[in-house]
XYZ file of C-alpha atoms in Angstrom:
127
model
C -2.687 2.317 14.708
C -2.325 0.572 11.306
C -2.883 2.414 7.900
C -3.603 0.123 5.012
C -3.763 1.149 1.212
C -4.933 -1.285 -1.367
C -3.773 -1.076 -5.066
C -3.863 -3.397 -8.271
C -7.560 -3.129 -9.141
C -8.831 -2.355 -12.258
C -10.649 -3.671 -15.376
C -10.004 -7.153 -16.965
C -11.857 -9.830 -19.035
C -13.474 -12.897 -17.756
C -10.828 -15.515 -17.345
C -8.066 -13.024 -16.688
C -6.164 -12.486 -13.551
C -5.334 -9.531 -11.278
C -3.030 -9.312 -8.225
C -4.247 -7.013 -5.466
C -1.663 -5.528 -3.111
C -2.412 -4.170 0.501
C 0.543 -2.105 2.162
C 0.540 -1.568 5.726
C 2.265 0.885 7.666
C 2.339 1.180 11.612
C 4.523 -0.825 13.702
C 1.995 -3.277 14.787
C 1.135 -4.296 11.112
C 3.404 -7.498 11.290
C 1.432 -8.449 14.235
C -1.730 -8.434 12.495
C -4.034 -11.208 10.944
C -5.162 -9.757 7.564
C -8.265 -10.284 5.624
C -9.715 -9.396 2.160
C -13.240 -8.377 1.635
C -15.167 -7.192 -1.082
C -18.471 -5.196 -1.702
C -20.582 -5.153 -4.890
C -23.059 -2.447 -5.538
C -26.379 -2.902 -3.410
C -24.819 -5.709 -1.620
C -23.313 -6.287 1.831
C -19.624 -6.542 2.324
C -18.768 -10.266 2.055
C -15.298 -12.134 3.266
C -12.990 -13.202 0.335
C -9.726 -14.594 2.018
C -7.928 -14.379 5.143
C -4.542 -15.055 6.379
C -2.982 -15.572 9.979
C -0.364 -13.441 11.449
C 2.076 -15.979 10.929
C 1.151 -16.707 7.411
C 0.591 -20.494 7.805
C -3.009 -20.715 7.910
C -5.599 -19.184 5.126
C -9.047 -19.175 4.650
C -11.330 -18.514 1.577
C -14.974 -17.996 0.700
C -16.380 -20.851 -1.296
C -16.902 -18.718 -4.375
C -13.087 -18.026 -4.855
C -11.611 -21.307 -3.538
C -9.182 -22.494 -6.113
C -9.030 -19.215 -8.111
C -7.777 -16.738 -5.443
C -4.643 -17.027 -3.187
C -3.744 -14.909 -0.233
C -0.258 -14.287 0.851
C 1.823 -11.919 2.776
C 5.574 -10.579 3.055
C 6.210 -9.289 6.306
C 9.356 -7.975 5.426
C 7.517 -5.530 3.062
C 4.543 -5.092 5.342
C 2.385 -6.155 2.467
C -0.462 -8.668 1.929
C -1.622 -9.951 -1.623
C -4.612 -11.444 -3.173
C -3.731 -13.301 -6.397
C -7.112 -13.714 -8.303
C -7.185 -16.092 -11.359
C -10.193 -17.060 -13.666
C -11.891 -14.121 -12.881
C -15.760 -14.029 -13.295
C -18.179 -11.084 -13.822
C -19.523 -11.959 -10.446
C -16.299 -10.933 -8.968
C -16.632 -7.396 -9.619
C -16.881 -5.329 -6.356
C -14.593 -2.787 -4.468
C -11.827 -4.848 -2.590
C -10.908 -4.115 0.935
C -8.122 -5.332 2.919
C -8.476 -5.341 6.803
C -6.338 -5.959 9.716
C -6.609 -7.324 13.283
C -4.392 -7.616 16.147
C -4.989 -11.448 17.278
C -4.081 -13.095 20.359
C -2.424 -16.060 18.439
C -0.163 -16.599 15.536
C -2.626 -19.130 14.050
C -5.789 -16.806 14.509
C -7.986 -16.307 11.455
C -11.104 -14.225 11.225
C -13.906 -14.238 8.465
C -16.310 -11.714 9.918
C -15.805 -8.166 8.972
C -16.919 -7.043 12.471
C -13.910 -8.874 13.962
C -11.370 -6.476 11.961
C -10.030 -3.270 13.604
C -8.342 -1.513 10.653
C -9.576 -0.932 7.037
C -8.391 0.473 3.657
C -10.229 2.545 1.355
C -10.645 -0.194 -1.141
C -9.675 -0.671 -4.785
C -12.197 -1.517 -7.734
C -12.143 -4.569 -9.415
C -14.327 -4.769 -12.493
C -14.552 -7.870 -14.748
C -16.322 -7.906 -17.929
C -17.965 -10.796 -19.715
């Protein structure tokens, strides 16, 4: 089992930055590929970013490319999402997710591929 807890959300003005953290526990966390998703009110949960188990591969949604950066620190059992140049349309609840992949380089962009989820953290960007 893997437990995930997100933090770092809040209210920020457009153009600002936030750094989300996802703290993982459980002995298999370091073996997981990780993803960030977001869900705005009345909308489906959308892919934001993913990072492979080994940390060498990343993937981003087109809407956040060049603004968001995903990283991980295996020693701290943590994954981060650095969000810059935030826009009002980035407003959503952000979730981190984990899956135990077959390869170090595996990446997943579909929410159905993930096995474990955090409770989410609210990000609100004002215009």
